XYZ file of C-alpha atoms in Angstrom:
753
model
C 11.413 -46.098 -20.026
C 13.887 -42.751 -20.254
C 14.218 -40.683 -17.428
C 15.601 -37.483 -16.463
C 17.585 -35.251 -15.627
C 20.082 -37.277 -17.073
C 23.994 -37.208 -16.079
C 26.907 -38.627 -17.684
C 28.400 -39.488 -14.429
C 27.970 -42.278 -12.111
C 24.133 -41.789 -10.350
C 25.086 -42.139 -6.769
C 28.502 -42.349 -4.725
C 29.073 -45.801 -3.719
C 28.117 -44.963 -0.370
C 24.422 -43.547 -1.466
C 23.739 -46.969 -2.917
C 24.106 -48.492 0.402
C 20.417 -48.710 1.357
C 19.461 -49.193 4.999
C 17.347 -51.910 6.091
C 14.003 -51.697 7.472
C 12.423 -53.812 9.890
C 8.967 -53.245 7.855
C 10.761 -53.053 4.534
C 8.448 -56.050 3.205
C 5.563 -54.499 3.493
C 4.394 -51.763 1.018
C 5.087 -48.531 2.820
C 2.779 -45.658 2.834
C 4.187 -41.990 3.577
C 8.219 -42.199 4.674
C 8.527 -41.997 8.132
C 11.089 -39.149 9.867
C 13.913 -41.571 9.316
C 13.322 -42.336 5.719
C 12.207 -38.901 5.160
C 15.800 -37.937 6.258
C 17.736 -40.253 3.842
C 15.544 -39.165 0.800
C 16.145 -35.519 1.473
C 19.876 -36.282 1.461
C 19.523 -38.216 -1.467
C 17.147 -35.216 -2.991
C 19.923 -32.842 -2.586
C 22.721 -34.428 -4.996
C 22.186 -35.207 -8.509
C 21.723 -37.765 -10.779
C 18.781 -39.997 -11.269
C 18.626 -41.413 -7.892
C 18.079 -37.773 -6.600
C 14.962 -37.566 -8.820
C 13.423 -40.318 -7.739
C 13.940 -39.561 -3.965
C 11.994 -35.575 -5.212
C 9.436 -37.485 -6.751
C 8.665 -39.811 -3.474
C 8.575 -36.662 -1.332
C 6.785 -34.225 -3.134
C 4.029 -36.947 -3.687
C 4.148 -37.671 0.140
C 2.857 -33.541 0.659
C -0.207 -34.806 -1.675
C 0.988 -33.207 -4.939
C -0.599 -34.993 -7.782
C 1.656 -36.931 -10.672
C 0.826 -33.871 -13.324
C 2.560 -31.303 -10.779
C 5.292 -33.428 -9.686
C 6.217 -33.787 -13.601
C 6.053 -30.273 -13.966
C 8.250 -29.638 -11.256
C 10.915 -32.170 -11.521
C 10.835 -31.812 -15.543
C 9.939 -35.686 -16.419
C 7.351 -37.491 -17.796
C 4.180 -38.002 -15.838
C 4.937 -41.640 -16.611
C 8.444 -41.083 -15.196
C 6.582 -39.848 -12.302
C 3.732 -42.819 -11.845
C 6.824 -45.580 -12.413
C 8.473 -44.547 -9.579
C 5.554 -43.962 -6.980
C 4.534 -47.522 -8.037
C 7.757 -48.748 -7.223
C 7.927 -47.051 -4.116
C 4.801 -48.012 -3.053
C 5.853 -51.640 -4.027
C 9.120 -51.918 -2.673
C 10.071 -49.082 -0.398
C 13.516 -47.669 -0.507
C 15.099 -51.006 -2.737
C 12.387 -50.074 -5.684
C 14.636 -47.373 -5.949
C 17.669 -48.496 -7.094
C 19.019 -48.400 -10.328
C 18.635 -51.516 -12.354
C 21.670 -52.365 -14.493
C 21.794 -51.542 -17.877
C 24.128 -52.653 -21.192
C 25.416 -50.599 -23.568
C 25.994 -46.572 -23.567
C 25.094 -44.448 -20.563
C 21.170 -43.421 -21.720
C 21.451 -40.237 -19.660
C 23.046 -37.167 -20.581
C 23.593 -34.123 -18.389
C 23.371 -31.433 -21.413
C 24.697 -28.616 -18.375
C 27.617 -30.646 -18.188
C 28.125 -30.317 -22.080
C 27.621 -26.563 -21.974
C 30.143 -26.041 -19.202
C 32.874 -27.899 -21.205
C 31.956 -25.644 -24.257
C 31.959 -22.643 -22.546
C 35.247 -23.517 -20.695
C 37.303 -24.574 -23.685
C 35.295 -22.690 -26.335
C 36.112 -23.477 -30.139
C 34.319 -25.120 -33.192
C 33.884 -28.360 -34.604
C 37.140 -30.040 -32.702
C 36.113 -29.009 -29.135
C 32.679 -30.638 -29.475
C 34.136 -33.583 -30.530
C 36.799 -33.744 -28.048
C 33.810 -32.888 -25.422
C 32.131 -36.373 -27.073
C 35.380 -38.334 -26.623
C 35.278 -37.064 -22.937
C 32.062 -37.869 -21.946
C 31.140 -41.071 -24.056
C 28.632 -39.359 -26.471
C 28.495 -38.925 -30.260
C 29.432 -35.829 -31.482
C 26.101 -35.380 -33.046
C 24.653 -35.217 -29.705
C 26.819 -32.581 -28.262
C 26.249 -30.424 -31.412
C 22.587 -30.929 -30.636
C 23.084 -29.671 -27.135
C 25.395 -26.610 -28.442
C 22.633 -25.289 -30.865
C 20.053 -25.763 -28.156
C 21.955 -23.553 -25.775
C 22.999 -21.809 -29.019
C 26.784 -22.232 -28.148
C 28.256 -21.801 -31.873
C 31.236 -20.818 -33.291
C 29.566 -18.550 -35.530
C 29.894 -15.058 -34.689
C 26.361 -14.250 -36.293
C 24.424 -16.377 -33.851
C 22.747 -14.590 -30.900
C 24.262 -15.574 -27.325
C 23.735 -17.857 -25.767
C 20.262 -19.254 -24.855
C 19.214 -20.559 -21.265
C 16.341 -23.481 -21.526
C 15.162 -23.301 -18.298
C 11.192 -23.660 -18.125
C 10.047 -21.296 -19.046
C 13.146 -20.237 -20.530
C 15.304 -17.178 -19.453
C 14.496 -13.917 -21.418
C 16.838 -11.753 -22.951
C 20.603 -12.540 -24.340
C 22.631 -10.957 -21.259
C 22.243 -13.550 -18.060
C 23.756 -12.464 -14.420
C 24.395 -15.299 -11.791
C 22.873 -12.531 -9.105
C 23.066 -15.114 -5.931
C 22.042 -18.279 -3.962
C 19.204 -19.094 -1.715
C 19.337 -22.494 0.289
C 17.629 -23.869 3.509
C 16.675 -26.993 4.741
C 13.467 -27.532 1.905
C 15.908 -26.578 -1.316
C 17.950 -24.234 -3.297
C 17.619 -21.460 -5.636
C 19.655 -19.702 -7.661
C 18.901 -16.355 -8.668
C 19.600 -14.832 -12.111
C 19.602 -11.685 -13.959
C 18.529 -10.875 -17.417
C 18.176 -8.069 -19.991
C 17.086 -7.481 -23.488
C 20.297 -5.812 -24.940
C 23.493 -8.219 -25.342
C 26.447 -6.596 -24.087
C 28.865 -4.592 -26.098
C 31.806 -5.918 -27.431
C 34.968 -5.754 -24.838
C 37.825 -7.122 -24.221
C 38.644 -10.910 -24.061
C 36.112 -13.031 -21.307
C 38.212 -13.923 -18.047
C 37.375 -17.408 -17.474
C 36.770 -18.644 -14.120
C 39.101 -22.039 -13.665
C 37.993 -25.485 -12.341
C 39.516 -25.230 -9.052
C 36.850 -23.065 -8.393
C 34.117 -24.823 -9.593
C 35.441 -27.777 -7.869
C 35.764 -25.257 -4.158
C 32.041 -24.600 -5.030
C 31.001 -27.796 -5.444
C 32.945 -29.272 -2.229
C 31.220 -26.229 -0.431
C 27.659 -27.013 -1.496
C 28.139 -30.520 -0.062
C 29.189 -29.110 3.129
C 26.130 -27.064 3.240
C 23.951 -29.732 2.216
C 25.270 -31.839 5.031
C 24.969 -29.090 7.355
C 21.398 -28.334 6.792
C 19.166 -29.682 9.649
C 16.557 -31.613 8.446
C 12.908 -29.826 8.405
C 10.321 -31.235 10.186
C 7.708 -30.088 7.734
C 4.687 -27.351 7.492
C 4.443 -24.225 5.424
C 7.223 -22.740 3.566
C 9.669 -20.005 5.449
C 9.510 -16.856 4.871
C 13.195 -16.580 4.421
C 13.330 -17.111 0.722
C 10.518 -14.384 0.629
C 12.545 -11.824 2.596
C 15.499 -12.960 -0.019
C 14.419 -12.124 -3.103
C 12.250 -8.923 -1.799
C 16.062 -7.543 -0.725
C 17.293 -8.844 -4.213
C 15.008 -6.731 -5.726
C 15.792 -3.994 -4.095
C 19.368 -4.247 -4.102
C 19.473 -4.832 -8.010
C 16.454 -2.621 -9.088
C 17.953 -2.098 -12.679
C 18.063 -5.622 -13.820
C 15.305 -8.207 -14.251
C 15.413 -11.337 -11.566
C 14.696 -14.873 -12.028
C 15.034 -17.303 -9.339
C 15.684 -21.305 -10.911
C 15.011 -24.290 -8.472
C 18.000 -26.038 -8.163
C 16.825 -28.632 -6.128
C 13.984 -29.197 -3.735
C 12.758 -31.860 -0.560
C 9.871 -30.151 0.448
C 7.735 -26.790 -1.380
C 10.068 -24.201 -2.513
C 7.622 -22.756 -4.758
C 7.116 -19.162 -6.222
C 5.903 -16.756 -3.142
C 2.172 -15.444 -3.238
C 1.537 -13.115 -6.490
C 2.531 -9.404 -5.405
C 5.184 -10.277 -2.922
C 8.340 -10.096 -5.219
C 8.784 -9.224 -8.907
C 11.372 -12.117 -9.235
C 10.068 -14.903 -11.822
C 10.120 -18.225 -11.097
C 11.762 -21.183 -13.414
C 12.257 -24.686 -13.290
C 15.794 -26.602 -14.575
C 15.908 -27.430 -17.839
C 14.790 -30.792 -18.581
C 17.784 -32.335 -19.325
C 20.049 -31.017 -16.655
C 21.159 -32.009 -13.066
C 20.868 -28.828 -10.422
C 24.787 -29.204 -9.964
C 25.553 -29.508 -13.834
C 23.512 -26.780 -14.137
C 25.092 -24.413 -11.480
C 28.162 -25.222 -13.148
C 26.998 -24.470 -16.608
C 25.522 -20.778 -15.294
C 28.849 -19.665 -13.727
C 30.717 -20.853 -16.622
C 28.063 -18.949 -19.172
C 28.263 -15.726 -16.493
C 32.397 -15.492 -16.115
C 32.868 -15.899 -19.767
C 30.195 -13.555 -21.024
C 31.028 -10.786 -18.282
C 34.836 -10.450 -17.475
C 33.439 -8.604 -14.162
C 32.524 -11.776 -13.447
C 35.911 -12.955 -11.870
C 36.800 -15.387 -9.705
C 36.606 -13.079 -7.060
C 32.498 -13.123 -7.381
C 32.690 -17.064 -7.094
C 35.244 -17.118 -4.728
C 32.890 -14.715 -2.393
C 30.184 -17.482 -3.030
C 32.378 -20.365 -1.850
C 33.443 -18.013 1.585
C 29.769 -17.839 2.184
C 28.822 -21.539 1.533
C 31.733 -22.601 3.902
C 30.526 -20.248 6.694
C 27.005 -21.961 6.880
C 29.040 -25.213 6.911
C 31.070 -24.106 9.776
C 27.875 -23.657 11.771
C 26.506 -20.187 10.732
C 23.042 -20.215 11.787
C 20.270 -19.506 9.294
C 20.363 -20.593 5.002
C 22.590 -19.561 3.014
C 21.920 -16.109 1.405
C 24.509 -14.992 -1.034
C 23.781 -11.929 -3.267
C 27.009 -10.442 -5.784
C 27.507 -6.716 -5.265
C 25.444 -4.379 -7.272
C 25.953 -4.658 -11.475
C 24.282 -1.492 -12.679
C 27.535 0.111 -13.052
C 28.504 -2.997 -14.969
C 26.014 -2.734 -17.590
C 27.172 -0.771 -20.525
C 25.154 1.793 -21.615
C 23.677 1.515 -25.297
C 25.289 2.998 -28.200
C 23.166 6.019 -28.766
C 23.196 8.028 -32.078
C 24.226 11.085 -30.175
C 27.784 9.233 -29.202
C 27.605 7.564 -32.447
C 28.055 11.003 -34.197
C 30.102 12.511 -31.251
C 32.819 9.971 -30.676
C 35.663 11.141 -28.098
C 38.946 12.755 -29.016
C 41.949 9.800 -29.531
C 39.371 6.688 -30.813
C 43.340 5.176 -30.661
C 44.414 1.948 -31.639
C 47.762 0.730 -31.308
C 49.588 1.870 -34.551
C 52.691 0.784 -33.408
C 52.209 -3.248 -34.714
C 55.394 -4.514 -33.032
C 56.308 -7.706 -35.412
C 58.726 -9.780 -33.221
C 60.039 -10.220 -30.023
C 63.525 -8.980 -31.368
C 62.108 -5.481 -32.229
C 61.129 -5.452 -28.651
C 64.603 -6.065 -27.386
C 65.837 -3.981 -29.597
C 63.861 -1.125 -28.919
C 64.899 -2.314 -24.824
C 68.687 -2.020 -25.445
C 68.366 1.435 -27.226
C 66.154 2.651 -24.719
C 68.656 1.944 -21.823
C 71.056 2.995 -23.518
C 69.967 6.301 -24.886
C 71.942 6.395 -27.534
C 73.651 3.258 -29.248
C 75.162 1.948 -32.295
C 73.727 -1.243 -34.305
C 77.343 -2.676 -33.500
C 76.357 -2.196 -30.196
C 73.102 -3.504 -30.366
C 74.171 -6.224 -31.636
C 77.207 -6.899 -29.204
C 74.468 -6.313 -25.846
C 71.700 -8.560 -27.192
C 73.423 -11.427 -29.360
C 71.522 -10.893 -32.249
C 73.555 -10.927 -35.675
C 74.435 -7.760 -37.704
C 72.298 -8.671 -40.362
C 69.220 -9.321 -37.815
C 69.859 -5.705 -36.012
C 70.496 -3.818 -39.390
C 67.071 -5.164 -40.334
C 65.209 -4.095 -37.583
C 66.826 -0.668 -37.115
C 65.892 -0.097 -40.320
C 62.266 -1.038 -40.083
C 61.833 0.849 -37.080
C 63.392 3.803 -38.501
C 60.820 3.551 -41.387
C 58.132 3.384 -38.375
C 59.519 6.285 -37.011
C 59.968 4.735 -33.977
C 63.577 5.240 -34.173
C 65.749 8.417 -35.848
C 70.085 8.076 -36.204
C 71.894 10.836 -33.980
C 74.691 12.622 -35.229
C 77.079 10.423 -36.725
C 80.554 8.859 -34.395
C 83.734 9.243 -36.371
C 85.374 5.614 -36.045
C 88.607 4.793 -35.428
C 88.845 2.723 -38.626
C 85.800 2.070 -41.548
C 82.962 4.477 -42.246
C 82.035 6.932 -39.477
C 79.263 4.951 -37.145
C 75.410 6.495 -37.280
C 73.774 5.718 -33.561
C 69.798 5.323 -33.211
C 68.037 6.640 -30.236
C 64.107 6.283 -29.279
C 62.070 9.386 -30.914
C 59.761 11.045 -28.611
C 57.331 11.805 -30.511
C 56.660 8.458 -31.900
C 53.967 7.500 -29.239
C 52.242 8.815 -26.583
C 50.150 7.787 -23.289
C 47.893 9.351 -20.681
C 48.207 7.927 -17.203
C 45.325 8.811 -14.632
C 45.837 8.760 -10.943
C 42.942 8.005 -8.588
C 43.811 8.999 -5.418
C 41.399 10.244 -2.123
C 41.934 13.734 -2.246
C 43.231 14.469 -5.923
C 42.807 13.336 -9.447
C 46.091 13.600 -11.874
C 45.865 13.214 -15.592
C 49.434 13.088 -17.589
C 50.356 12.683 -21.342
C 54.112 11.953 -21.614
C 56.064 10.799 -25.114
C 58.270 7.685 -25.802
C 60.831 9.372 -23.525
C 59.088 9.852 -20.652
C 59.048 13.587 -20.754
C 55.681 15.171 -19.459
C 53.752 16.747 -22.387
C 51.426 18.495 -20.377
C 49.681 17.229 -16.794
C 46.456 18.562 -15.135
C 44.895 17.856 -11.485
C 41.416 17.939 -9.691
C 40.732 18.006 -6.127
C 37.659 15.765 -5.384
C 36.467 14.466 -1.781
C 35.713 10.853 -0.192
C 32.185 10.939 -0.226
C 31.573 11.693 -3.674
C 28.985 9.492 -5.788
C 30.763 7.097 -7.734
C 29.073 7.834 -11.006
C 30.125 11.609 -10.266
C 33.627 10.477 -9.378
C 34.007 8.798 -12.789
C 32.573 11.509 -14.902
C 35.235 14.014 -13.131
C 37.694 11.097 -14.395
C 36.720 11.009 -17.717
C 36.351 15.004 -18.074
C 40.108 14.968 -16.873
C 41.254 12.743 -18.977
C 39.846 14.281 -22.412
C 40.898 17.786 -20.755
C 44.249 16.669 -20.756
C 44.629 14.901 -23.845
C 43.167 18.065 -25.988
C 45.461 20.323 -23.687
C 47.880 18.259 -25.263
C 46.805 19.159 -28.887
C 49.124 18.469 -31.979
C 51.878 17.358 -29.855
C 49.852 13.844 -29.766
C 49.182 11.975 -32.967
C 46.508 9.947 -33.362
C 48.283 6.908 -34.871
C 50.895 7.182 -31.992
C 48.414 7.372 -29.065
C 48.983 4.238 -27.517
C 46.263 4.214 -25.046
C 45.760 5.353 -21.118
C 46.985 3.438 -17.984
C 45.402 4.168 -14.368
C 46.904 4.116 -11.093
C 44.660 3.105 -8.161
C 45.042 2.265 -4.448
C 45.042 -1.303 -3.910
C 43.701 -4.003 -3.529
C 42.341 -4.107 -7.241
C 40.926 -7.475 -9.562
C 43.061 -6.818 -12.255
C 40.612 -9.445 -14.231
C 37.641 -7.425 -14.006
C 39.096 -4.388 -13.283
C 37.819 -3.663 -10.102
C 38.501 -1.478 -7.215
C 37.955 -3.816 -4.407
C 38.129 -1.532 -1.067
C 40.469 1.510 -1.328
C 41.285 3.422 1.763
C 39.628 6.338 2.161
C 37.210 5.653 -0.760
C 34.649 3.434 1.072
C 32.102 4.673 -1.969
C 34.327 2.860 -4.340
C 34.045 -0.479 -3.250
C 33.677 -3.475 -5.850
C 33.651 -0.858 -8.540
C 34.300 -2.212 -12.204
C 36.384 1.258 -12.968
C 38.382 -0.493 -15.795
C 34.862 -1.017 -18.073
C 33.576 2.026 -17.192
C 36.540 4.018 -18.455
C 36.105 1.945 -21.432
C 32.856 2.792 -22.449
C 34.233 6.589 -22.851
C 37.586 6.099 -24.210
C 37.589 3.491 -26.814
C 41.712 2.426 -26.842
C 43.301 0.463 -25.068
C 43.168 0.259 -20.997
C 45.160 -0.663 -18.191
C 44.118 -0.470 -14.416
C 46.862 -0.831 -12.189
C 47.727 -0.687 -8.516
C 49.353 2.797 -7.868
C 52.819 1.128 -6.132
C 53.180 -1.215 -9.154
C 52.338 1.432 -11.551
C 55.065 3.599 -10.157
C 57.465 0.829 -10.190
C 56.507 0.523 -13.938
C 57.536 4.508 -14.313
C 60.670 4.054 -12.442
C 61.873 1.282 -14.791
C 60.661 2.874 -18.111
C 61.872 6.490 -17.021
C 65.097 5.551 -15.295
C 66.792 3.489 -18.246
C 70.294 2.163 -17.256
C 70.154 3.245 -13.432
C 67.342 1.058 -13.039
C 67.929 -1.811 -15.323
C 68.380 -4.482 -12.290
C 66.083 -6.051 -9.665
C 64.508 -3.325 -7.386
C 61.595 -2.584 -4.658
C 59.666 0.609 -5.454
C 58.498 1.869 -2.045
C 55.153 3.942 -2.521
C 54.682 6.705 0.084
C 51.022 7.570 -0.459
C 48.382 7.668 1.591
C 49.429 3.997 2.490
C 52.777 2.841 2.094
C 52.584 0.304 -0.598
C 55.766 -1.454 -2.542
C 56.049 -2.424 -6.306
C 58.507 -4.740 -7.382
C 60.276 -5.150 -10.677
C 62.192 -8.689 -10.773
C 63.662 -10.561 -13.762
C 63.229 -7.924 -15.904
C 59.445 -7.539 -15.665
C 56.956 -6.170 -12.938
C 55.991 -9.118 -10.200
C 52.455 -8.759 -9.919
C 51.762 -11.962 -8.184
C 48.599 -14.338 -8.674
C 45.997 -11.949 -8.223
C 48.633 -8.785 -9.472
C 48.313 -7.545 -5.288
C 51.845 -8.481 -5.016
C 53.295 -5.814 -2.577
C 51.104 -5.103 0.457
C 53.385 -3.362 2.584
C 51.418 -2.949 5.964
C 51.271 -6.373 6.822
C 54.599 -6.566 6.575
C 55.740 -4.090 8.874
C 53.329 -5.072 11.109
C 55.028 -8.828 11.128
C 58.538 -7.272 11.340
C 57.619 -5.127 14.793
C 55.441 -7.882 15.841
C 52.112 -5.654 16.164
C 49.074 -8.362 16.200
C 45.641 -7.754 17.347
C 43.861 -9.939 20.022
C 43.107 -12.397 17.151
C 46.459 -13.189 15.852
C 46.126 -10.847 12.837
C 48.918 -7.997 12.050
C 47.770 -4.454 12.904
C 46.600 -1.853 10.673
C 50.199 0.297 11.335
C 49.309 3.700 12.028
C 53.321 4.339 10.960
C 51.788 2.840 6.858
C 49.624 6.024 6.715
C 52.169 8.728 6.514
C 49.699 11.957 6.591
C 48.020 10.620 9.578
C 50.733 9.231 11.401
C 53.563 11.909 11.131
C 51.104 14.831 12.185
C 50.008 12.510 15.626
C 52.960 11.511 16.499
C 54.479 15.479 15.898
C 51.252 16.974 17.979
C 52.064 14.471 20.854
C 55.571 15.462 21.009
C 54.633 18.974 21.617
C 54.294 20.263 18.074
C 51.073 22.628 18.199
C 51.106 24.018 14.656
C 49.752 21.319 13.093
C 47.155 20.196 15.404
C 44.422 22.226 13.586
C 44.459 20.310 10.211
C 45.445 17.048 11.994
C 46.004 14.398 9.564
C 45.324 16.009 6.368
C 47.800 16.754 3.692
C 48.993 20.133 4.859
C 49.574 19.113 8.118
C 52.122 16.641 6.821
C 53.710 19.083 4.556
C 54.004 21.633 7.647
C 55.365 18.818 9.620
C 57.826 17.973 7.218
C 59.395 22.030 6.487
C 59.692 22.060 10.736
C 61.872 18.861 10.395
C 63.698 20.557 7.692
C 64.459 23.589 10.095
C 65.531 21.197 12.869
C 62.345 21.081 15.148
C 63.049 18.137 17.859
C 59.373 16.854 17.682
C 58.539 17.134 14.079
C 62.610 15.161 13.445
C 61.547 12.585 16.302
C 57.892 11.916 14.593
C 59.375 11.466 11.085
C 62.052 9.208 12.180
C 59.411 7.065 14.251
C 57.350 6.491 10.810
C 60.428 5.929 8.606
C 62.130 3.455 10.987
C 59.259 1.341 11.233
C 58.675 1.757 7.228
C 62.365 0.524 7.203
C 61.315 -2.718 9.060
C 59.231 -3.488 6.588
C 61.808 -2.863 3.515
C 64.040 -4.807 5.753
C 61.531 -8.120 5.157
C 61.480 -7.527 1.352
C 65.394 -7.447 1.119
C 65.836 -10.601 2.635
C 63.109 -12.331 1.378
C 63.947 -11.489 -2.668
C 67.793 -10.672 -1.916
C 68.164 -7.138 -3.901
C 70.005 -4.323 -3.548
C 68.091 -1.511 -4.686
C 64.951 0.251 -2.568
C 63.712 3.091 -4.692
C 61.330 5.696 -2.547
C 59.091 7.869 -4.086
C 55.214 9.142 -4.082
C 53.057 12.359 -2.939
C 54.315 12.141 0.579
C 58.017 11.258 -0.127
C 58.967 15.804 -0.479
C 62.228 17.414 -0.225
C 61.704 18.145 3.339
C 61.180 15.139 4.614
C 63.440 12.999 1.733
C 66.790 12.520 4.081
C 64.704 11.442 7.230
C 63.388 8.541 5.370
C 66.422 7.725 3.156
C 68.748 7.657 6.685
C 66.286 5.316 8.490
C 65.466 2.930 5.837
C 68.998 3.016 4.544
C 69.962 2.389 8.203
C 67.400 -0.840 8.504
C 68.322 -3.004 5.428
C 71.600 -2.631 5.993
C 72.857 -3.126 9.150
C 70.019 -5.835 9.892
C 69.853 -8.570 7.079
C 71.221 -11.592 7.122
C 73.250 -11.240 4.154
C 74.441 -7.801 5.062
C 78.479 -9.041 4.783
C 77.357 -9.840 1.191
C 76.173 -6.616 -0.358
C 75.139 -3.432 0.369
C 71.528 -2.522 -0.299
C 71.355 1.334 -1.949
C 68.207 3.514 -1.199
C 67.694 6.032 -3.670
C 65.383 8.560 -4.296
C 63.054 8.668 -7.340
C 63.282 9.649 -10.890
C 59.774 10.112 -11.268
C 58.494 13.925 -10.405
C 55.403 14.585 -7.998
C 52.892 12.951 -9.993
C 54.682 9.648 -9.877
C 51.858 7.407 -9.923
C 50.077 9.247 -12.961
C 53.652 9.170 -15.255
C 53.454 5.396 -14.088
C 50.500 4.728 -15.180
C 50.942 5.968 -18.631
C 54.531 3.928 -18.654
C 52.598 1.044 -17.945
C 51.417 1.123 -21.679
C 54.730 1.687 -23.224
C 55.714 -1.146 -20.767
C 53.269 -3.293 -21.821
C 54.077 -2.604 -25.597
C 57.592 -2.507 -25.605
C 59.184 -5.111 -23.496
C 60.137 -8.086 -24.577
C 58.240 -10.887 -23.110
C 58.146 -14.473 -23.946
C 55.103 -16.532 -23.706
C 54.077 -17.270 -19.878
C 55.703 -13.800 -18.762
C 52.769 -11.717 -20.556
C 50.381 -9.582 -17.771
C 47.580 -11.431 -16.186
């Protein structure tokens, strides 16, 4: 007879099919003994039909009736009765699978759902899934309809057919609890579907595979439960989850159980309990829920599930107690409904990119003009390798759209005079926002990099995140209003946001900025998108500064370089091979540990130290005070104290001078590592703490380190130069990232992650 849950994969690994021989196996067994119970628990924590049979036996041994076992496991009463009879008549051998011929009789619906979500598409995708799993196209199509996964945009959001079904159309994965008795997946729902957003970030198969391995290890590491009443761990976990997530309805879905892991007594927790879908294995269902979450919510990036894998691995390594993973609060992620007031009064500059660049070659021409300042069409053809006809056609199109303008004619030695072209600064504008623990900065710049207007606002590090975001939004709107008629709506390309790292670029989440603990795991990008319905890019401040340096520096920066950003911490932005280098997680350029390794400074456990030298406003003041400069002691660690030490150093004070040289020397050793690793010959210095008073000290010390010590010092001379950007380097750079993303020529595969 058919049975569930179904799985298209082999039922159990070969080592699990090798059943042990018990001395009394020839006699009809009664309740399983301790040794047999341990083996049944191992099977029950797995997947496939053998897991279902083991769960039937274990639940029957606890005295549950067939009807209750059927309800819990999602199988028919006949199936329960059949496996109880086979256990009673043949013991463990009676649970083995009997050979069958033909198509596999069972289907894991969740596996179909996972594949459909991670490779969405129309009928072609369904047919590909059917071929991979050995199913019919009709079967796959029926499963997709059951879960409401169709290519039709008019259909509602995916439906999760647990028993009872999860309510609402917006489903989140919120947590996981697992102990020796079983495992519960915590899901969150709300009635309204999420507002349209950017393309979803889909986790990879490597994360799902790592999760599966961690679950296997966790299951083997959990000691067998001797029996007895259900522990209170799950009840406490659910109560804590409800307190941590008050703005979302929570649901506990039992993945597997070897004992009673049912709902706590009524009134002890607001969480509702559900059973797995009738035609899904627990492992397949977990994969499907993670795929559903990651494709529905870009905030649910790889980082969220890597945190889950880490929690499981800690338990596998011997951490005491059950697995109790709970994700960060998602209340801030939920988009507010579009109220009539919001629709009636939309924000200014509900901009869309009207530039509409047509080809890679157009970007090549724009880049060539930008680097040159002014250039003739013939010179463009010579530098780019494009034909004269192609350049003329592209230039004519860009002139018609106002991106280029013609300059004064040049007299030629022969033939007609040549008319050079240049970028039209007023053709496009962008807003840049820089978020710093002490001050917010907003600038509007034009296509030439000229600042149209700028505004700043002081903030405190202990401000509430919601209030902080409100201030950022208000400052951005004020700056756009101040720019007034200088910014055309059809030429406003978007907003760039520079934040201290590390940052999860995929989900737009600020992870743990220094001196801003209230901002941990804040989904800043999607909160700002609710207020600014235009393109928004979030970037690390050091990478943003490098983008601005490249854009505004024109031909002076038309080569590889590293930008050292002296802010609350010292970071680096890398511009390599004609583009920003972001790395796998878009956090390339973390500089502090590189300095610590270069200086041989590690903690007792071998981890590189957090160097005080890589926080100039604090370390310069402290070092100066220790050397006898009392003037800065009263405001030690503040920006004002740093400025005071800088002025004293510029005036020749020995204590201030020694302090600055010590900090600059440490930064120089880190810069030496960059030079040797990347084989570059340009270091650019900038940032809010690279002021005129202290600039020469940093330039001298860093210049000495990167030229006296490198391995290849005989082959290159490394230039150390001041940034071309103003004091608002990060804000200008943030705005420049919009131009960089729009106009920089890139081939497929070189695009921003």
